[in-house]
Amino acid sequence: MHEEAVQSDVDLIELSKQNPESFGLLMTRYQGPLFHYIRRMTQLPHDDIQDLLQEVFIKIYQKLNEYDEELKFSSWAYRIAHNHVIDYFRKVGARVQINSLEDYEWEKIISASVQIEKAIVDKDCVEKIKICMQELPMKYREVMILRFVEEKEYEEIMDILKKPKGSVATLIARGKEILNKKIKEQNINCF
Amino acid sequence: MKNLIENTIGKIKQQQLKPAPKWKYLARKYGSWSVFGLIVVLGSLSLSAGYFIIANLDWDLYRFMHQSMLGYSLSIFPYFWAILIAIFLAAAFFDIRKTETGYRFSWLKISLITLGSIILLGLIMSLFGIGGRFNSMMTKGVPYYGKHMMVTRESQWMQPEKGFLAGTINSVSDNEIVISDLNRRNWNVQFSEKTLIRPSVDIKQGGMIKIIGKKLGENKFEASEIRPWIGRGMMDGQQRRFMINGSGMMRNN
């Protein structure tokens, strides 16, 4: 454990190239965040998420020589996970869902996106907003999850989605705008 | 979750998976930047060729064509090269965006860097005369290039119906020059005291000239102005009238 705490991601990458056992330390460090990221991006059962996560880690391992130290390792790993999830949904021909967010995660998105006047949002209201959010195109939803649930900085979102900073800012602003518009259209007036 | 780590490492060992070799990644990375370099070189070549054409045209001809300067400029603009440069700019943009960190650059930054590099390298190429040589290669090697795709000095001066003629002098007499035009067709060109002969024109057999005037018949042309093949033939910015004697020598009038 001590070794894991002091060694940087870059050190662990170098060690992993020599010995797959060292890759276990990197996996220990990122399995939690990546598991939850995949869960937030998908609507799959726990075991399926684990299967996807294993495939993501194997991909990361096979691409270790491609890692560019200009990026944070976490951003790079999230990018691989993001692309893998998109590929997975493309392969199975399904639409990426985000219903699997926890209540506290929904509240993060809602409070960041919708103008809330009341301190507490009632459950019924959250349910209605979930439906509006579900109707948002994928490009807006994924960026809003990264910003408001994963609490990533703009630069990290840039690196994960491989989009310029201006595009990330536009997607977030536009996503909020569309969500607010949908809420108005649906006459959701519970704040 | 612990099982996941053990299973994954077990799978890596069992299937003898290895990180992909670094050279593959580097080849892809430097390949993209090499493509960018190639695009800049091709763009610069296009720019120097376009610049060569513009620099070699006679920009005062719009007065003889009864056109506005703007209309004339639009009619002789080297669109072919301009479109190619625009294509190269777009290609450079997509190439950089496809690199590992290319998304960090805005389209404006990429366009300015690419255009700046093309202009800089294009000017250097022009200084070394590469644009002219490339243009000649294109004229000789690419069908339709010199005749239909571009207004060149040659196409500009091979319009006898419009009053522009160019060619090589075959013989000179007191009031007539016989020239062989750029298509090797012979013309009897009449001139008089009123004909403006630019100072640096060397009217003698074998010399190349450009003539502004009027087509009189099948092979007859009346010259109102004679210029050297290269440039406008001005000396010290002055225009003087010259007479030609029978031997082809010039004397100041």
PDB file of C-alpha atoms in Angstrom, chain B residues 26-162:
ATOM      1  CA  LEU B  26       5.332   7.064 -32.818  1.00  0.00           C
ATOM      2  CA  ALA B  27       4.950   6.196 -36.510  1.00  0.00           C
ATOM      3  CA  ARG B  28       1.313   7.271 -36.360  1.00  0.00           C
ATOM      4  CA  LYS B  29       2.153  10.436 -34.409  1.00  0.00           C
ATOM      5  CA  TYR B  30       5.051  11.571 -36.594  1.00  0.00           C
ATOM      6  CA  GLY B  31       3.183  10.349 -39.687  1.00  0.00           C
ATOM      7  CA  SER B  32       0.442  12.889 -38.980  1.00  0.00           C
ATOM      8  CA  TRP B  33       2.979  15.682 -38.494  1.00  0.00           C
ATOM      9  CA  SER B  34       4.809  14.630 -41.670  1.00  0.00           C
ATOM     10  CA  VAL B  35       1.519  14.842 -43.560  1.00  0.00           C
ATOM     11  CA  PHE B  36       1.100  18.344 -42.123  1.00  0.00           C
ATOM     12  CA  GLY B  37       4.609  19.240 -43.345  1.00  0.00           C
ATOM     13  CA  LEU B  38       3.802  17.875 -46.801  1.00  0.00           C
ATOM     14  CA  ILE B  39       0.565  19.859 -46.920  1.00  0.00           C
ATOM     15  CA  VAL B  40       2.475  23.050 -46.034  1.00  0.00           C
ATOM     16  CA  VAL B  41       5.069  22.350 -48.764  1.00  0.00           C
ATOM     17  CA  LEU B  42       2.349  21.718 -51.372  1.00  0.00           C
ATOM     18  CA  GLY B  43       0.469  24.815 -50.212  1.00  0.00           C
ATOM     19  CA  SER B  44       3.663  26.889 -50.477  1.00  0.00           C
ATOM     20  CA  LEU B  45       4.315  25.536 -53.958  1.00  0.00           C
ATOM     21  CA  SER B  46       0.770  26.508 -54.960  1.00  0.00           C
ATOM     22  CA  LEU B  47       1.233  29.958 -53.468  1.00  0.00           C
ATOM     23  CA  SER B  48       4.545  30.557 -55.228  1.00  0.00           C
ATOM     24  CA  ALA B  49       3.067  29.342 -58.545  1.00  0.00           C
ATOM     25  CA  GLY B  50       0.039  31.609 -58.104  1.00  0.00           C
ATOM     26  CA  TYR B  51       2.260  34.518 -57.149  1.00  0.00           C
ATOM     27  CA  PHE B  52       4.457  33.907 -60.194  1.00  0.00           C
ATOM     28  CA  ILE B  53       1.414  34.123 -62.463  1.00  0.00           C
ATOM     29  CA  ILE B  54       0.118  37.315 -60.854  1.00  0.00           C
ATOM     30  CA  ALA B  55       3.553  38.943 -60.885  1.00  0.00           C
ATOM     31  CA  ASN B  56       4.015  38.164 -64.568  1.00  0.00           C
ATOM     32  CA  LEU B  57       0.722  39.524 -65.805  1.00  0.00           C
ATOM     33  CA  ASP B  58       0.415  43.043 -67.150  1.00  0.00           C
ATOM     34  CA  TRP B  59      -1.763  44.769 -64.612  1.00  0.00           C
ATOM     35  CA  ASP B  60      -2.489  47.834 -66.722  1.00  0.00           C
ATOM     36  CA  LEU B  61      -4.256  45.952 -69.516  1.00  0.00           C
ATOM     37  CA  TYR B  62      -7.699  46.626 -68.058  1.00  0.00           C
ATOM     38  CA  ARG B  63      -7.452  50.127 -69.606  1.00  0.00           C
ATOM     39  CA  PHE B  64      -7.183  48.608 -73.078  1.00  0.00           C
ATOM     40  CA  MET B  65      -9.977  46.147 -72.353  1.00  0.00           C
ATOM     41  CA  HIS B  66     -12.395  48.837 -71.219  1.00  0.00           C
ATOM     42  CA  GLN B  67     -12.756  47.079 -67.875  1.00  0.00           C
ATOM     43  CA  SER B  68     -12.627  48.273 -64.289  1.00  0.00           C
ATOM     44  CA  MET B  69      -9.548  47.409 -62.248  1.00  0.00           C
ATOM     45  CA  LEU B  70     -11.701  45.228 -59.978  1.00  0.00           C
ATOM     46  CA  GLY B  71     -13.369  43.394 -62.871  1.00  0.00           C
ATOM     47  CA  TYR B  72      -9.999  42.842 -64.503  1.00  0.00           C
ATOM     48  CA  SER B  73      -8.449  41.598 -61.239  1.00  0.00           C
ATOM     49  CA  LEU B  74     -11.281  39.133 -60.776  1.00  0.00           C
ATOM     50  CA  SER B  75     -10.898  37.902 -64.348  1.00  0.00           C
ATOM     51  CA  ILE B  76      -7.172  37.155 -64.008  1.00  0.00           C
ATOM     52  CA  PHE B  77      -7.119  35.938 -60.385  1.00  0.00           C
ATOM     53  CA  PRO B  78      -5.465  32.489 -60.193  1.00  0.00           C
ATOM     54  CA  TYR B  79      -8.514  30.700 -58.785  1.00  0.00           C
ATOM     55  CA  PHE B  80      -7.027  27.269 -59.413  1.00  0.00           C
ATOM     56  CA  TRP B  81      -4.150  27.893 -57.011  1.00  0.00           C
ATOM     57  CA  ALA B  82      -6.351  29.764 -54.537  1.00  0.00           C
ATOM     58  CA  ILE B  83      -8.785  26.826 -54.389  1.00  0.00           C
ATOM     59  CA  LEU B  84      -5.881  24.402 -53.968  1.00  0.00           C
ATOM     60  CA  ILE B  85      -4.495  26.492 -51.081  1.00  0.00           C
ATOM     61  CA  ALA B  86      -7.949  26.504 -49.462  1.00  0.00           C
ATOM     62  CA  ILE B  87      -8.103  22.699 -49.826  1.00  0.00           C
ATOM     63  CA  PHE B  88      -4.640  22.380 -48.271  1.00  0.00           C
ATOM     64  CA  LEU B  89      -5.713  24.609 -45.365  1.00  0.00           C
ATOM     65  CA  ALA B  90      -8.744  22.408 -44.725  1.00  0.00           C
ATOM     66  CA  ALA B  91      -6.610  19.246 -45.016  1.00  0.00           C
ATOM     67  CA  ALA B  92      -4.072  20.677 -42.543  1.00  0.00           C
ATOM     68  CA  PHE B  93      -6.888  21.493 -40.126  1.00  0.00           C
ATOM     69  CA  PHE B  94      -8.290  17.965 -40.153  1.00  0.00           C
ATOM     70  CA  ASP B  95      -4.809  16.436 -40.032  1.00  0.00           C
ATOM     71  CA  ILE B  96      -3.829  18.433 -36.923  1.00  0.00           C
ATOM     72  CA  ARG B  97      -7.185  17.780 -35.289  1.00  0.00           C
ATOM     73  CA  LYS B  98      -6.566  14.047 -35.756  1.00  0.00           C
ATOM     74  CA  THR B  99      -3.287  14.155 -33.821  1.00  0.00           C
ATOM     75  CA  GLU B 100      -3.238  13.094 -30.180  1.00  0.00           C
ATOM     76  CA  THR B 101      -3.430  16.641 -28.795  1.00  0.00           C
ATOM     77  CA  GLY B 102      -4.727  18.456 -31.891  1.00  0.00           C
ATOM     78  CA  TYR B 103      -8.120  19.141 -30.297  1.00  0.00           C
ATOM     79  CA  ARG B 104      -6.399  21.650 -28.023  1.00  0.00           C
ATOM     80  CA  PHE B 105      -5.854  24.054 -30.907  1.00  0.00           C
ATOM     81  CA  SER B 106      -8.713  26.240 -32.070  1.00  0.00           C
ATOM     82  CA  TRP B 107      -9.548  26.323 -35.782  1.00  0.00           C
ATOM     83  CA  LEU B 108      -8.311  29.926 -35.882  1.00  0.00           C
ATOM     84  CA  LYS B 109      -4.943  29.014 -34.393  1.00  0.00           C
ATOM     85  CA  ILE B 110      -4.508  26.049 -36.752  1.00  0.00           C
ATOM     86  CA  SER B 111      -5.519  28.146 -39.780  1.00  0.00           C
ATOM     87  CA  LEU B 112      -3.203  31.017 -38.849  1.00  0.00           C
ATOM     88  CA  ILE B 113      -0.226  28.719 -38.195  1.00  0.00           C
ATOM     89  CA  THR B 114      -0.811  26.832 -41.461  1.00  0.00           C
ATOM     90  CA  LEU B 115      -1.384  29.961 -43.530  1.00  0.00           C
ATOM     91  CA  GLY B 116       1.622  31.696 -41.935  1.00  0.00           C
ATOM     92  CA  SER B 117       3.855  28.693 -42.720  1.00  0.00           C
ATOM     93  CA  ILE B 118       2.545  28.517 -46.299  1.00  0.00           C
ATOM     94  CA  ILE B 119       3.142  32.239 -46.854  1.00  0.00           C
ATOM     95  CA  LEU B 120       6.650  32.146 -45.362  1.00  0.00           C
ATOM     96  CA  LEU B 121       7.762  29.059 -47.265  1.00  0.00           C
ATOM     97  CA  GLY B 122       5.952  30.268 -50.403  1.00  0.00           C
ATOM     98  CA  LEU B 123       7.913  33.546 -50.339  1.00  0.00           C
ATOM     99  CA  ILE B 124      11.184  31.673 -49.917  1.00  0.00           C
ATOM    100  CA  MET B 125      10.260  29.424 -52.861  1.00  0.00           C
ATOM    101  CA  SER B 126       9.396  32.495 -54.947  1.00  0.00           C
ATOM    102  CA  LEU B 127      12.768  34.055 -54.111  1.00  0.00           C
ATOM    103  CA  PHE B 128      14.472  30.954 -55.469  1.00  0.00           C
ATOM    104  CA  GLY B 129      12.294  30.938 -58.588  1.00  0.00           C
ATOM    105  CA  ILE B 130      10.654  27.626 -57.704  1.00  0.00           C
ATOM    106  CA  GLY B 131       7.158  29.001 -58.421  1.00  0.00           C
ATOM    107  CA  GLY B 132       8.126  29.875 -61.998  1.00  0.00           C
ATOM    108  CA  ARG B 133       9.753  26.512 -62.636  1.00  0.00           C
ATOM    109  CA  PHE B 134       6.758  24.673 -61.171  1.00  0.00           C
ATOM    110  CA  ASN B 135       4.404  26.750 -63.278  1.00  0.00           C
ATOM    111  CA  SER B 136       6.362  25.890 -66.442  1.00  0.00           C
ATOM    112  CA  MET B 137       6.230  22.205 -65.507  1.00  0.00           C
ATOM    113  CA  MET B 138       2.472  22.467 -65.056  1.00  0.00           C
ATOM    114  CA  THR B 139       2.041  24.273 -68.384  1.00  0.00           C
ATOM    115  CA  LYS B 140       4.022  21.599 -70.210  1.00  0.00           C
ATOM    116  CA  GLY B 141       2.795  18.555 -68.304  1.00  0.00           C
ATOM    117  CA  VAL B 142      -0.830  19.241 -67.437  1.00  0.00           C
ATOM    118  CA  PRO B 143      -3.279  19.449 -70.334  1.00  0.00           C
ATOM    119  CA  TYR B 144      -5.616  22.474 -70.266  1.00  0.00           C
ATOM    120  CA  TYR B 145      -3.602  24.129 -67.465  1.00  0.00           C
ATOM    121  CA  GLY B 146      -2.087  26.976 -69.451  1.00  0.00           C
ATOM    122  CA  LYS B 147      -5.021  27.400 -71.839  1.00  0.00           C
ATOM    123  CA  HIS B 148      -8.164  26.960 -69.802  1.00  0.00           C
ATOM    124  CA  MET B 149      -7.399  26.711 -66.108  1.00  0.00           C
ATOM    125  CA  MET B 150      -5.347  29.840 -65.725  1.00  0.00           C
ATOM    126  CA  VAL B 151      -4.899  33.283 -67.202  1.00  0.00           C
ATOM    127  CA  THR B 152      -1.185  33.274 -67.926  1.00  0.00           C
ATOM    128  CA  ARG B 153       0.951  35.840 -69.659  1.00  0.00           C
ATOM    129  CA  GLU B 154       0.816  33.588 -72.699  1.00  0.00           C
ATOM    130  CA  SER B 155      -2.978  33.325 -72.741  1.00  0.00           C
ATOM    131  CA  GLN B 156      -3.316  37.026 -71.943  1.00  0.00           C
ATOM    132  CA  TRP B 157      -1.229  38.011 -74.975  1.00  0.00           C
ATOM    133  CA  MET B 158      -2.591  35.514 -77.442  1.00  0.00           C
ATOM    134  CA  GLN B 159      -5.886  37.267 -78.086  1.00  0.00           C
ATOM    135  CA  PRO B 160      -5.455  39.021 -81.457  1.00  0.00           C
ATOM    136  CA  GLU B 161      -9.211  39.594 -81.763  1.00  0.00           C
ATOM    137  CA  LYS B 162      -9.080  41.585 -78.545  1.00  0.00           C
TER     138      LYS B 162
END
